[in-house]
Structure formats: C-alpha cells, structure tokens
Amino acid sequence: MAKKSDASDGIKLVVVESPTKAKTIRKFLGKDYVVESCMGHIRDLPQSAKDIPEKVKKEKWAQLGVNVDKNFEPLYCVPKDKTKVVKNLKDKLEEASELYLATDEDREGESISWHLLEVLKPKVPTKRMVFHEITKEAIQKALKDTREIDLNLVRAQEARRILDRLVGYTISPLLWKKVAYGLSAGRVQSVAVRLIAERELERIRFKKSSYWGVLAELSKDGVNFESRLQQYKNQRVATGKDFDGLTGQLTAGKDVLVLDEKTASGLAKDLKSGNWAVTDVEEKPTFRKPAPPFITSTLQQEANRKLGLSSRETMQVAQKLYEQGFITYMRTDSTFLSNEAITASRDCIQGKYGKEYLTPQPRNYAAKKVKGAQEAHEAIRPAGNQFMDPDETGLTGTQFRLYDLIWKRTIASQMVDARQKQVSAKIQVGDALFGASGMTIEFPGFLRAYVEGSDDPEADLAEREVRLPALKVKDGVKCAKLDPTSHETKPPARYTEASLVQTMEKEGIGRPSTYASVIGTIIDRGYVRKSGTALVPTFTAMIVSKLLGNYLSEYVDLGFTSEMEQSLDNIADGDLDWEKYLASVYKGPKGLRARVDAQEEKIDPDDARTMTLEGMDKYKFHVGRYGAYLTAKRDGEDVSASLPDNESPADITPEIAEKLIDQKINGADALGKDPKTDEPIYVLSGRYGPYVQLGDVSPENDKPKRASLPPGVQPEQVDLQMALDLLSLPKTLGKHPGTGKDIKAGLGRFGPFVVHEGDYRSIPKGESIFTITLERAIEMLSQPKKGRGKAAPLKELGAHPDSGEAIQVYNGPYGPYIKSGKVNVSLPEGATPETVTLEQAVALINEKGGTKAKGKGKGASAKAAPKKSLKKAGTAKEKAEALGVKKVVTRKKKK
C-alpha cells in the first residue's frame, strides 16, 4: 500500500462494488467524498482467446490463463466491458487526495480491493475500509478504523480461483472428447451434480411396498378425534418407519404385522361395533427453542421453502437489501449477534409482543463456524441499532418478503421458548389397540413471530396443534367411523435447492456464498432441470457423473473436496503456502494433470456416453450430439429413439421405452387425416417433448409441419380436432384497428401468445388459444407489457422533449434507473420510481450528454454544448469551467 501522506486537499475517493451501494453510502458522507462503483471485479483470468494479450498468445499456458511452470502465475486481464470503469476510476483518482477501498469484507471483496490497487496504482494514501452493514454509524466508524489489505485473504481467493480454473480447464476437455462437446466440469459443480445423480440412482433402485392400516374416528363429550391401529393381538402393526428408506422393503429383523387390504378391511368391519375404552393417558410438557439468526445457507434454505425463491434469487434480493442499508452483509457463516442487535431485538419484542415474550437474559449465539466455514461476520439481520418494522420500510414484492423473513427470524431468536403439552392415549377394542396423540400450545413464545419451515410436509403437519378431549383411564369412547387405509413406501425425495444447500454445507463442500451460482450453473448447463421445487438430473448428468466416478473419483469425492476447502482456509489463515498447495494438487505423478492424461487412454468413448438402468436391462441409454436417446435390439439390429428432455431417468419405465421404440419402427398410429391435404396426423414425442405432425417424413418432405403441445396437455388427451387446431397456428385473428396490420395467435416456448408487429402478449392461464377473439387480443395488446426476459418498465414518464424517445424507469441489478433510447442513468438521490418526475429525468439524461436531438440546429440539446470545449480543456479547473462548475478543489502537487 502507498505510504500515508499529509495531503489534505482534494476529494477522498471511496470505491465500492455497485452503484446502489455507492448511492446509499453517499448519503452518509460529506461533500469531500466521492463514491464510485467498480461494478464488481475489474480483472479476471481470460474468459476467451480474445482476452489474451498478443504478447503471450503463443504460449502453451495462455489459454489456461495460469502459467503452471512459473509459480502458478495468473494471467489477469481487464475485460472490454470494464475498460470504461477503470478509466473513470483513474480519472477520479487524479483529483483525489486519498483512496478508500470499501469493497465487501470477505475473500471476494478483499480480492477486488487488491485488484483495484494493482490496476489503479494510486500515488495517494490508500486505506482498506470495511463494514458489514450500510448505516451512518457503521460507515463513520469504518472511516476511522481502516486497515491494510489482508494478503492472506487475497491469496486464499486467488488460490481458489486458480484451483477452479485448473480443475475446470483440465477435466472439461476430457468430457468433450469422451461424451459431448461443450460439457463442463467444476471443482464444486461436479460434486453437486454427483449428489443429485446418486439420489436419482437411489430412486431407480427403490422398490415400492404397500401396507395397510386402520383409521378410527372417535368421539368423547362431543369432541371428535382420530386414532390409528397400533397393535393387534399383541403384535405391533407396521408403519412407514419400519421400511428401509433406500430399498422400500421391510427392514430386516423387524417383528411387525404387515396388514394387507383384506385383513385391514376385515378388522375395520369387525371392530366398529366393539367396546372402545381408554387404557392409558400420558401428558408431557415440551419446550421448543427458536432457531438461531440466519447465515447465508439457512437464509437460502428458508427462502426456498417459504418464499419459493431459488438460491440465486435469494442472494440477488439480499444483495439489494444490503446495498440499500436494510440488512447486514448477506455472506456470512456466523450466527453471532452484536450487543446493539440484541438490544434492538429486545426493544422490538417488548414493544410489539410484550415483556412476557422476552427472555430474562439475552440469548447469545456464539460465533460458531460451520464445517469448512470462511471468515465469520455477524449473522444476517436488519441493519442498524433500531430495527425498522417491515411495514415501515416502503419495500414491496420479493424485497419486502425477504426482509420480513429476516426481521422475524432475528426477533424470534431473542424470544422465550414455546411451551407445549403433548398428550398420548391408548384405546382398547377387542384384540386391537389404537393410539391417539394431541398437542396443545400452552404459551406460543417465539412462535408468535416465526415458525421455521420444513422440507417434510409430514413433519410440518405434526407441528400443528391437535386437541384431544379430556380423557381418563377406563373412559368409554364412541366409534363414529372405521376405515382401512392404504399406504405405499416412497422413494428418497429428490433434492430441492434447500436440501442440496443443507447437504453441501454439512459436508463442507464449497462455500455458502457460492451455492447460488453453483446451482444456477448446473441448471443453465443442462445437467439439472427443475420440476416444481425438485432438482431432476438429466441423462447427461447421470453419464458425466458415472464417468467421473469411475475414472476421476477423487474429484467428485465429498471428503476430497472438503479437504480442498480446508486447505484454502489454511491459506487464508496464513498457515499454508498457496503455491506449494497448488503444485501438490496439479503436478506430480498423482496430480490432476497426470491423472487426467493417464485416464484418458483408458476411457472408451462409446462406453463413456452409455449407461444402463436397473430393471431395464433390455435398453441402453446414451448421450449424443443431439441429446439423450435409448437403443434396443429388434431382429438383431439396434434401434434408437430420442428421449424427450422432460423424461427423467428414475421415472422412465419399460412401457415408456417400448412406446418410443415402437414409434420409431412403425411410426405412430395416425389420429386421422387432414381434410385439406388428406395427409395423416400423428402425436409424437421428441427431444423437446410431445408434438403433433402433419404427414410423414419423406425425401420430398424432410420437415413436415409440427406443433408442440400446450403446457399441461398430455399426448393421450390430443384428438384430431385439437391436432388440427394446433397445426393451424399461428392463426390470423384479424386487423388491428390502429395500424391495419394483422394480429395473430400462436404457441411458443413460453406458451400461447398474441402478436402484432413484433409486440407479444402471453395469453393468461384459463383462456384458450383456440377460442380467443380479436377484441380480446386488442385488449391484451393495449395493456403494458409484463415482460419475460427483457424487463418491463416500472413506470412510463413520457417522451423526451428533444429526441421524442420514451423515458421509462426500469429495475436493474443495481437498483432502479431511467432509460431513454440508449441512455441509462441512475435515479437521483432520494428519488424512488414512484416519486421521480419527467423534468428530473430529462435533466439527468441531458446531463449525461446522451440526448439525440431531432435536428442538429435548433433542436440540439443545450447540455450537449460543452462537449467540444471539454475536449479542448486541459486542467481540472478548465474542465470544470467548461461544465459550468464555479469551484473546483485540486490536489496539491507533492514537492
């Protein structure tokens, strides 16, 4: 770092990662400070050949971006989209007397600060400024308590980045050669895929078992309650917990009675008229403690369960809340709460719920690290020393819901235990013993504020209050209803994002701060698709996981990956030399490079891209250039058929496979014939799902007309009329009264739509594409676009008085902004999308110099005038005068 200087004149430049963070911090600093955004990392390893400097392009290691033979020296490049950012920071630094690097307080943030130092090469005093919440008190304190850059943290991040590059760029080409081009491997990504693929294999091996029970509806003193058969003739009746969760079969050695339908039905019939009497009653007080405050992983889990957010969405929303000053830093492994947070929580509890909900002493959650955790901060909580009530924040939508979740979890963590009473009763009738259980909440405690979610619906139901009537031994009860109940064992549940995050954290795989990007990556790259909340592996995932497990098993081994994380922690603590560690992983006879080279010769490509499924020995499943397909022998010949992308490995059956093969050999049975062309119409299944087809494939017609089935429509539901309707799409509904151009209805990737001159609107659920009228289509097109992919504007302000272009307010990754043509500009200080005016927007757009006037003379923007003189201006003072600034502070030159 640069040595401290006595220079006191000039601005103090503060650099943060995002414009939103910069805007919030500006509120707390005086006019002597300028806060700028570096927009994340300004340097990285090369992403493509275009990024590699000419002077090293011919080097063997250049594509890798790491010179493994020269102390693992990384090749850092400034991407083209960051050159303007770097230039702006350098320009601002020219006028600065001090530089404050105020990036996030974690390894990533430390690394960004180090890269800024390396690129900007400041000649003024430079300080590292850290904080974990963006409040006035925190920022003022951070300005006073600056420190040097922690090079151990930087080295740990650098080692992680290089290690990820070495693993990805060494193993991925092996997948290209042996499976399919374009596949990727990753140090954490491949382990996550393996977990999901192994769970799918467990589901394939699982064999369902059925068992029966008997459910009684009993009553006492006018109160109805349920009771279940527990024993018959002194032998316990089997329940779900008696079956092996992996095989689905009865656990070996279990001495239980497994009822079948006939026996259960007979018991229900025989016992109903018997004498029912209570033989035992037990009451037991229980207590439930609140969950600790959120850390990164638990926030992702709860937001997935309760709000339906993906890990990626959760972190994006949390980032915005942090940058706007609503919550503390959202990447943390610590449940610790500061004294000011505890005081703020207790004040909220007493004011909102009453003194009886306060614990006598504050609950202290030690800064206990989870397995493999990185540097600890405070828990994720509302920012400041007074927690803002969710209803007073002005937040809306997902931001409000996530803040509300964080607020409730934090408050609940300081509340008293919930007091409950559990009651269980045994009821005898003949040779059968039934059991009933109830739970009452004596005092809700923390449950008034927050109830933790669950991935297990059965467990969630068990937490609900169930009241039993007052029961005593020898009391008689009446049986109102007695029914046999059918049950089946269920295969192991597929991972959800919440349960995958939970497992990865438990095993010490990766970092909680990276889970969102890891899960997003495996979905984006086609290894996993989401079905509801479940993460379903594709055949590509199964085959890649098989190959890596067979030939490079240590790189998808949980223990090996966890040890890597521990080594990176040791580097961060200064206990391990990062170069020696990278050499031990990559070089030598047992290193990554040698292992991949040795295994490559052993891998047969045909075998690598093929797999079989248990119970389906007649079929082989493959991954090829155009996706997954299966093969089977017919008359001594291999017949192949494409597998639809939505067909999951554990759900495919011999019946489905036979149907696909049969369609390939014989073609599908025609639904009927098209009355216009007399050609047959089929319902077929392809890689992208089921579709209808007009006519047969022939040399003269290699691409017959096809149409996908609408979402939710199954092939067996399609009749000839529906097929004809689908094949008629897109259809013209009529002319638009304003333009005279056609309005059409069609079916696309995102479902049914209407379109007019490239302007699309989705047809809402519940309305049929086949019956939609011209009038309804015009009505839909007149409504503002809700948008998919390209964001819809939050607000329309009007047209620019000079250019005539629309001025709109959008929500971007760094907060709301104004857009007009190609000009984007952040909202002014204190303004919100609701309060910003057209006049303010026009002034901001003109100030940015982005106005495109209708003419070069009279219509030209007055704000554009200074540009010419600005180019000629030399000194900072001259530039300021050219822009009309009356006073400029310049930095004194060093003597």
mmCIF file of C-alpha atoms in Angstrom, residues 296-585:
data_model
loop_
_atom_site.group_PDB
_atom_site.id
_atom_site.type_symbol
_atom_site.label_atom_id
_atom_site.label_comp_id
_atom_site.label_asym_id
_atom_site.label_seq_id
_atom_site.Cartn_x
_atom_site.Cartn_y
_atom_site.Cartn_z
ATOM 1 C CA THR A 296 -26.074 -17.482 4.210
ATOM 2 C CA SER A 297 -27.025 -21.145 3.826
ATOM 3 C CA THR A 298 -30.015 -21.113 6.195
ATOM 4 C CA LEU A 299 -31.359 -17.969 4.535
ATOM 5 C CA GLN A 300 -31.228 -19.725 1.162
ATOM 6 C CA GLN A 301 -32.957 -22.800 2.600
ATOM 7 C CA GLU A 302 -35.792 -20.883 4.288
ATOM 8 C CA ALA A 303 -36.346 -18.543 1.348
ATOM 9 C CA ASN A 304 -36.644 -21.609 -0.891
ATOM 10 C CA ARG A 305 -39.112 -23.347 1.436
ATOM 11 C CA LYS A 306 -41.206 -20.361 2.463
ATOM 12 C CA LEU A 307 -40.967 -17.930 -0.451
ATOM 13 C CA GLY A 308 -40.253 -20.318 -3.332
ATOM 14 C CA LEU A 309 -37.063 -18.422 -4.226
ATOM 15 C CA SER A 310 -34.085 -20.113 -5.828
ATOM 16 C CA SER A 311 -30.707 -19.699 -4.139
ATOM 17 C CA ARG A 312 -29.702 -17.320 -6.910
ATOM 18 C CA GLU A 313 -32.836 -15.192 -6.491
ATOM 19 C CA THR A 314 -32.408 -15.122 -2.705
ATOM 20 C CA MET A 315 -28.855 -13.803 -2.942
ATOM 21 C CA GLN A 316 -29.776 -11.228 -5.586
ATOM 22 C CA VAL A 317 -32.601 -9.838 -3.446
ATOM 23 C CA ALA A 318 -30.489 -9.963 -0.269
ATOM 24 C CA GLN A 319 -27.699 -8.087 -2.089
ATOM 25 C CA LYS A 320 -30.153 -5.283 -2.918
ATOM 26 C CA LEU A 321 -31.412 -5.140 0.665
ATOM 27 C CA TYR A 322 -27.841 -4.920 1.960
ATOM 28 C CA GLU A 323 -26.803 -2.248 -0.539
ATOM 29 C CA GLN A 324 -29.857 -0.146 0.328
ATOM 30 C CA GLY A 325 -28.976 -0.324 4.020
ATOM 31 C CA PHE A 326 -31.811 -2.616 5.159
ATOM 32 C CA ILE A 327 -29.830 -5.684 6.302
ATOM 33 C CA THR A 328 -26.304 -6.596 7.353
ATOM 34 C CA TYR A 329 -23.893 -8.336 4.986
ATOM 35 C CA MET A 330 -25.551 -11.401 3.495
ATOM 36 C CA ARG A 331 -22.457 -13.618 3.042
ATOM 37 C CA THR A 332 -21.669 -14.907 6.500
ATOM 38 C CA ASP A 333 -21.155 -18.189 8.318
ATOM 39 C CA SER A 334 -21.759 -16.832 11.823
ATOM 40 C CA THR A 335 -24.938 -16.797 13.936
ATOM 41 C CA PHE A 336 -23.397 -14.190 16.264
ATOM 42 C CA LEU A 337 -25.461 -11.104 17.128
ATOM 43 C CA SER A 338 -23.796 -7.911 18.324
ATOM 44 C CA ASN A 339 -24.879 -6.225 21.546
ATOM 45 C CA GLU A 340 -26.626 -3.481 19.562
ATOM 46 C CA ALA A 341 -28.531 -6.107 17.558
ATOM 47 C CA ILE A 342 -29.634 -7.902 20.726
ATOM 48 C CA THR A 343 -30.761 -4.605 22.265
ATOM 49 C CA ALA A 344 -32.656 -3.673 19.087
ATOM 50 C CA SER A 345 -34.330 -7.108 19.020
ATOM 51 C CA ARG A 346 -35.396 -6.916 22.638
ATOM 52 C CA ASP A 347 -36.787 -3.413 22.150
ATOM 53 C CA CYS A 348 -38.881 -4.688 19.229
ATOM 54 C CA ILE A 349 -40.133 -7.680 21.231
ATOM 55 C CA GLN A 350 -41.178 -5.616 24.238
ATOM 56 C CA GLY A 351 -42.892 -3.005 22.085
ATOM 57 C CA LYS A 352 -44.656 -5.389 19.714
ATOM 58 C CA TYR A 353 -45.353 -8.517 21.790
ATOM 59 C CA GLY A 354 -44.947 -7.559 25.459
ATOM 60 C CA LYS A 355 -42.481 -8.198 28.268
ATOM 61 C CA GLU A 356 -43.657 -11.793 28.795
ATOM 62 C CA TYR A 357 -42.124 -12.700 25.416
ATOM 63 C CA LEU A 358 -38.636 -11.531 26.459
ATOM 64 C CA THR A 359 -36.073 -13.964 27.832
ATOM 65 C CA PRO A 360 -34.728 -12.947 31.276
ATOM 66 C CA GLN A 361 -31.242 -12.806 29.779
ATOM 67 C CA PRO A 362 -30.282 -12.212 26.120
ATOM 68 C CA ARG A 363 -29.726 -15.330 24.031
ATOM 69 C CA ASN A 364 -26.111 -15.424 22.876
ATOM 70 C CA TYR A 365 -25.405 -17.277 19.657
ATOM 71 C CA ALA A 366 -21.657 -17.873 19.655
ATOM 72 C CA ALA A 367 -19.692 -17.111 16.509
ATOM 73 C CA LYS A 368 -19.516 -20.822 15.864
ATOM 74 C CA LYS A 369 -18.294 -21.719 12.426
ATOM 75 C CA VAL A 370 -19.975 -24.400 10.364
ATOM 76 C CA LYS A 371 -17.800 -27.094 8.812
ATOM 77 C CA GLY A 372 -15.417 -25.501 6.357
ATOM 78 C CA ALA A 373 -16.726 -22.004 7.068
ATOM 79 C CA GLN A 374 -14.780 -18.987 5.934
ATOM 80 C CA GLU A 375 -14.210 -15.750 7.878
ATOM 81 C CA ALA A 376 -17.143 -15.044 10.197
ATOM 82 C CA HIS A 377 -19.158 -11.849 10.363
ATOM 83 C CA GLU A 378 -22.313 -11.119 12.271
ATOM 84 C CA ALA A 379 -25.479 -13.035 11.397
ATOM 85 C CA ILE A 380 -27.807 -11.708 8.683
ATOM 86 C CA ARG A 381 -30.164 -9.314 10.462
ATOM 87 C CA PRO A 382 -31.919 -5.971 9.993
ATOM 88 C CA ALA A 383 -29.304 -3.206 9.834
ATOM 89 C CA GLY A 384 -28.706 -0.541 12.477
ATOM 90 C CA ASN A 385 -29.261 -0.254 16.212
ATOM 91 C CA GLN A 386 -33.015 0.152 15.762
ATOM 92 C CA PHE A 387 -34.754 -2.424 13.583
ATOM 93 C CA MET A 388 -37.153 -0.959 11.055
ATOM 94 C CA ASP A 389 -40.538 -2.681 11.106
ATOM 95 C CA PRO A 390 -41.175 -4.392 7.744
ATOM 96 C CA ASP A 391 -44.367 -2.380 7.235
ATOM 97 C CA GLU A 392 -42.441 0.880 7.615
ATOM 98 C CA THR A 393 -39.670 0.131 5.105
ATOM 99 C CA GLY A 394 -41.557 1.073 1.943
ATOM 100 C CA LEU A 395 -40.318 -2.158 0.404
ATOM 101 C CA THR A 396 -42.585 -4.134 -1.913
ATOM 102 C CA GLY A 397 -42.693 -7.535 -3.590
ATOM 103 C CA THR A 398 -39.879 -10.003 -3.040
ATOM 104 C CA GLN A 399 -37.668 -7.473 -1.261
ATOM 105 C CA PHE A 400 -40.384 -6.927 1.355
ATOM 106 C CA ARG A 401 -40.991 -10.657 1.797
ATOM 107 C CA LEU A 402 -37.314 -11.453 2.286
ATOM 108 C CA TYR A 403 -36.733 -8.548 4.675
ATOM 109 C CA ASP A 404 -39.831 -9.631 6.620
ATOM 110 C CA LEU A 405 -38.401 -13.170 6.862
ATOM 111 C CA ILE A 406 -35.039 -11.864 8.149
ATOM 112 C CA TRP A 407 -36.710 -9.487 10.593
ATOM 113 C CA LYS A 408 -38.946 -12.216 12.041
ATOM 114 C CA ARG A 409 -36.129 -14.761 12.345
ATOM 115 C CA THR A 410 -33.903 -12.238 14.129
ATOM 116 C CA ILE A 411 -36.633 -11.120 16.528
ATOM 117 C CA ALA A 412 -37.717 -14.710 17.259
ATOM 118 C CA SER A 413 -34.140 -15.696 18.139
ATOM 119 C CA GLN A 414 -34.377 -13.457 21.245
ATOM 120 C CA MET A 415 -37.857 -14.571 22.349
ATOM 121 C CA VAL A 416 -38.815 -17.119 25.007
ATOM 122 C CA ASP A 417 -39.321 -20.807 24.260
ATOM 123 C CA ALA A 418 -42.710 -22.043 23.123
ATOM 124 C CA ARG A 419 -44.382 -24.134 25.831
ATOM 125 C CA GLN A 420 -46.434 -27.063 24.595
ATOM 126 C CA LYS A 421 -48.253 -30.038 26.064
ATOM 127 C CA GLN A 422 -48.208 -33.415 24.352
ATOM 128 C CA VAL A 423 -50.985 -35.889 25.173
ATOM 129 C CA SER A 424 -50.991 -39.526 24.085
ATOM 130 C CA ALA A 425 -53.740 -42.046 24.757
ATOM 131 C CA LYS A 426 -54.171 -45.801 24.241
ATOM 132 C CA ILE A 427 -57.650 -47.135 23.429
ATOM 133 C CA GLN A 428 -58.518 -50.840 23.517
ATOM 134 C CA VAL A 429 -61.204 -52.579 21.447
ATOM 135 C CA GLY A 430 -61.185 -56.384 21.414
ATOM 136 C CA ASP A 431 -57.680 -57.620 20.449
ATOM 137 C CA ALA A 432 -56.782 -54.279 18.903
ATOM 138 C CA LEU A 433 -55.005 -51.326 20.494
ATOM 139 C CA PHE A 434 -55.388 -47.882 18.955
ATOM 140 C CA GLY A 435 -53.326 -44.803 19.687
ATOM 141 C CA ALA A 436 -54.236 -41.117 19.609
ATOM 142 C CA SER A 437 -51.979 -38.130 20.141
ATOM 143 C CA GLY A 438 -52.541 -34.426 20.564
ATOM 144 C CA MET A 439 -50.503 -31.283 21.072
ATOM 145 C CA THR A 440 -51.604 -28.012 22.554
ATOM 146 C CA ILE A 441 -49.657 -24.774 22.736
ATOM 147 C CA GLU A 442 -49.641 -23.535 26.324
ATOM 148 C CA PHE A 443 -47.686 -20.381 25.511
ATOM 149 C CA PRO A 444 -46.598 -19.533 21.926
ATOM 150 C CA GLY A 445 -43.347 -17.746 22.817
ATOM 151 C CA PHE A 446 -41.259 -17.182 19.694
ATOM 152 C CA LEU A 447 -43.949 -18.840 17.537
ATOM 153 C CA ARG A 448 -45.799 -15.519 17.706
ATOM 154 C CA ALA A 449 -43.119 -14.170 15.375
ATOM 155 C CA TYR A 450 -41.689 -17.058 13.405
ATOM 156 C CA VAL A 451 -42.088 -20.769 12.578
ATOM 157 C CA GLU A 452 -39.202 -22.448 10.832
ATOM 158 C CA GLY A 453 -40.025 -24.147 7.540
ATOM 159 C CA SER A 454 -39.555 -27.781 6.659
ATOM 160 C CA ASP A 455 -38.882 -29.859 3.554
ATOM 161 C CA ASP A 456 -41.002 -32.641 5.086
ATOM 162 C CA PRO A 457 -44.763 -31.955 4.847
ATOM 163 C CA GLU A 458 -45.451 -34.764 7.341
ATOM 164 C CA ALA A 459 -43.160 -33.145 9.902
ATOM 165 C CA ASP A 460 -44.797 -29.785 9.217
ATOM 166 C CA LEU A 461 -48.251 -31.272 9.854
ATOM 167 C CA ALA A 462 -47.031 -32.833 13.096
ATOM 168 C CA GLU A 463 -46.265 -29.361 14.436
ATOM 169 C CA ARG A 464 -49.860 -28.214 14.083
ATOM 170 C CA GLU A 465 -51.974 -28.027 17.209
ATOM 171 C CA VAL A 466 -54.206 -31.096 17.633
ATOM 172 C CA ARG A 467 -56.587 -31.090 20.585
ATOM 173 C CA LEU A 468 -57.878 -34.236 22.275
ATOM 174 C CA PRO A 469 -60.895 -34.265 24.582
ATOM 175 C CA ALA A 470 -60.303 -34.744 28.304
ATOM 176 C CA LEU A 471 -59.561 -38.485 28.591
ATOM 177 C CA LYS A 472 -59.125 -40.687 31.671
ATOM 178 C CA VAL A 473 -58.314 -44.383 32.028
ATOM 179 C CA LYS A 474 -61.455 -46.571 31.723
ATOM 180 C CA ASP A 475 -63.367 -43.813 29.911
ATOM 181 C CA GLY A 476 -65.554 -45.163 27.140
ATOM 182 C CA VAL A 477 -65.439 -43.541 23.707
ATOM 183 C CA LYS A 478 -67.708 -43.904 20.692
ATOM 184 C CA CYS A 479 -66.554 -45.056 17.255
ATOM 185 C CA ALA A 480 -68.240 -42.979 14.563
ATOM 186 C CA LYS A 481 -66.227 -44.305 11.636
ATOM 187 C CA LEU A 482 -63.632 -47.003 10.953
ATOM 188 C CA ASP A 483 -61.799 -47.242 7.613
ATOM 189 C CA PRO A 484 -58.926 -49.277 6.178
ATOM 190 C CA THR A 485 -56.112 -47.019 4.894
ATOM 191 C CA SER A 486 -53.733 -47.811 2.052
ATOM 192 C CA HIS A 487 -50.066 -46.761 2.156
ATOM 193 C CA GLU A 488 -47.037 -47.097 -0.111
ATOM 194 C CA THR A 489 -43.393 -46.579 0.692
ATOM 195 C CA LYS A 490 -41.965 -43.555 -1.084
ATOM 196 C CA PRO A 491 -38.567 -43.368 -2.794
ATOM 197 C CA PRO A 492 -35.944 -40.994 -1.402
ATOM 198 C CA ALA A 493 -37.027 -37.457 -2.226
ATOM 199 C CA ARG A 494 -35.102 -35.636 -4.910
ATOM 200 C CA TYR A 495 -33.003 -32.750 -3.711
ATOM 201 C CA THR A 496 -34.577 -29.337 -3.590
ATOM 202 C CA GLU A 497 -32.359 -26.268 -3.605
ATOM 203 C CA ALA A 498 -32.892 -26.046 0.152
ATOM 204 C CA SER A 499 -31.913 -29.653 0.900
ATOM 205 C CA LEU A 500 -28.952 -29.546 -1.520
ATOM 206 C CA VAL A 501 -27.606 -26.411 0.181
ATOM 207 C CA GLN A 502 -28.095 -28.112 3.540
ATOM 208 C CA THR A 503 -26.136 -31.201 2.428
ATOM 209 C CA MET A 504 -23.316 -29.222 0.820
ATOM 210 C CA GLU A 505 -22.918 -27.110 3.943
ATOM 211 C CA LYS A 506 -22.947 -30.188 6.199
ATOM 212 C CA GLU A 507 -20.266 -31.895 4.099
ATOM 213 C CA GLY A 508 -18.120 -28.759 3.800
ATOM 214 C CA ILE A 509 -18.402 -28.620 0.007
ATOM 215 C CA GLY A 510 -17.802 -25.192 -1.499
ATOM 216 C CA ARG A 511 -18.809 -22.001 0.279
ATOM 217 C CA PRO A 512 -22.348 -20.937 1.217
ATOM 218 C CA SER A 513 -21.696 -17.693 -0.672
ATOM 219 C CA THR A 514 -21.132 -19.715 -3.880
ATOM 220 C CA TYR A 515 -24.075 -22.143 -3.606
ATOM 221 C CA ALA A 516 -26.403 -19.856 -5.561
ATOM 222 C CA SER A 517 -24.032 -19.645 -8.538
ATOM 223 C CA VAL A 518 -23.225 -23.378 -8.400
ATOM 224 C CA ILE A 519 -26.896 -24.395 -8.529
ATOM 225 C CA GLY A 520 -27.580 -21.802 -11.231
ATOM 226 C CA THR A 521 -24.667 -23.149 -13.287
ATOM 227 C CA ILE A 522 -25.739 -26.802 -13.223
ATOM 228 C CA ILE A 523 -29.258 -25.783 -14.285
ATOM 229 C CA ASP A 524 -28.035 -23.408 -17.023
ATOM 230 C CA ARG A 525 -25.674 -26.033 -18.451
ATOM 231 C CA GLY A 526 -28.323 -28.724 -18.783
ATOM 232 C CA TYR A 527 -27.209 -31.073 -16.009
ATOM 233 C CA VAL A 528 -30.314 -30.442 -13.928
ATOM 234 C CA ARG A 529 -33.842 -29.203 -14.571
ATOM 235 C CA LYS A 530 -36.381 -28.060 -12.019
ATOM 236 C CA SER A 531 -39.675 -29.873 -11.659
ATOM 237 C CA GLY A 532 -41.599 -27.848 -9.117
ATOM 238 C CA THR A 533 -39.026 -27.456 -6.367
ATOM 239 C CA ALA A 534 -37.239 -30.755 -7.132
ATOM 240 C CA LEU A 535 -33.852 -30.827 -8.880
ATOM 241 C CA VAL A 536 -34.067 -33.560 -11.524
ATOM 242 C CA PRO A 537 -30.852 -34.766 -13.201
ATOM 243 C CA THR A 538 -30.763 -35.211 -16.967
ATOM 244 C CA PHE A 539 -29.240 -38.257 -18.634
ATOM 245 C CA THR A 540 -26.229 -36.066 -19.386
ATOM 246 C CA ALA A 541 -25.739 -35.528 -15.646
ATOM 247 C CA MET A 542 -26.022 -39.269 -14.981
ATOM 248 C CA ILE A 543 -23.463 -40.166 -17.634
ATOM 249 C CA VAL A 544 -20.962 -37.434 -16.697
ATOM 250 C CA SER A 545 -21.280 -38.389 -13.031
ATOM 251 C CA LYS A 546 -20.684 -42.048 -13.941
ATOM 252 C CA LEU A 547 -17.560 -41.242 -15.955
ATOM 253 C CA LEU A 548 -16.014 -39.019 -13.274
ATOM 254 C CA GLY A 549 -16.928 -41.507 -10.552
ATOM 255 C CA ASN A 550 -15.271 -44.372 -12.450
ATOM 256 C CA TYR A 551 -12.109 -42.635 -13.651
ATOM 257 C CA LEU A 552 -11.514 -39.492 -11.555
ATOM 258 C CA SER A 553 -13.358 -40.427 -8.395
ATOM 259 C CA GLU A 554 -11.373 -38.218 -6.005
ATOM 260 C CA TYR A 555 -12.537 -35.061 -7.816
ATOM 261 C CA VAL A 556 -16.182 -35.847 -7.063
ATOM 262 C CA ASP A 557 -15.486 -37.308 -3.625
ATOM 263 C CA LEU A 558 -17.078 -35.396 -0.744
ATOM 264 C CA GLY A 559 -14.127 -35.869 1.589
ATOM 265 C CA PHE A 560 -11.536 -34.843 -1.010
ATOM 266 C CA THR A 561 -13.490 -31.709 -1.916
ATOM 267 C CA SER A 562 -13.956 -30.824 1.746
ATOM 268 C CA GLU A 563 -10.199 -31.194 2.326
ATOM 269 C CA MET A 564 -9.614 -28.747 -0.533
ATOM 270 C CA GLU A 565 -11.817 -26.221 1.261
ATOM 271 C CA GLN A 566 -9.895 -26.763 4.477
ATOM 272 C CA SER A 567 -6.611 -26.146 2.652
ATOM 273 C CA LEU A 568 -7.967 -22.867 1.271
ATOM 274 C CA ASP A 569 -8.950 -21.917 4.839
ATOM 275 C CA ASN A 570 -5.397 -22.662 5.942
ATOM 276 C CA ILE A 571 -4.092 -20.349 3.213
ATOM 277 C CA ALA A 572 -6.468 -17.611 4.426
ATOM 278 C CA ASP A 573 -5.132 -18.104 7.970
ATOM 279 C CA GLY A 574 -1.554 -17.872 6.728
ATOM 280 C CA ASP A 575 -0.803 -21.476 7.698
ATOM 281 C CA LEU A 576 -0.260 -22.878 4.184
ATOM 282 C CA ASP A 577 1.798 -21.712 1.221
ATOM 283 C CA TRP A 578 -0.609 -21.303 -1.701
ATOM 284 C CA GLU A 579 1.944 -22.091 -4.444
ATOM 285 C CA LYS A 580 3.064 -25.319 -2.767
ATOM 286 C CA TYR A 581 -0.554 -26.340 -2.300
ATOM 287 C CA LEU A 582 -1.467 -25.755 -5.970
ATOM 288 C CA ALA A 583 1.617 -27.696 -7.028
ATOM 289 C CA SER A 584 0.595 -30.644 -4.828
ATOM 290 C CA VAL A 585 -2.867 -30.715 -6.416
#
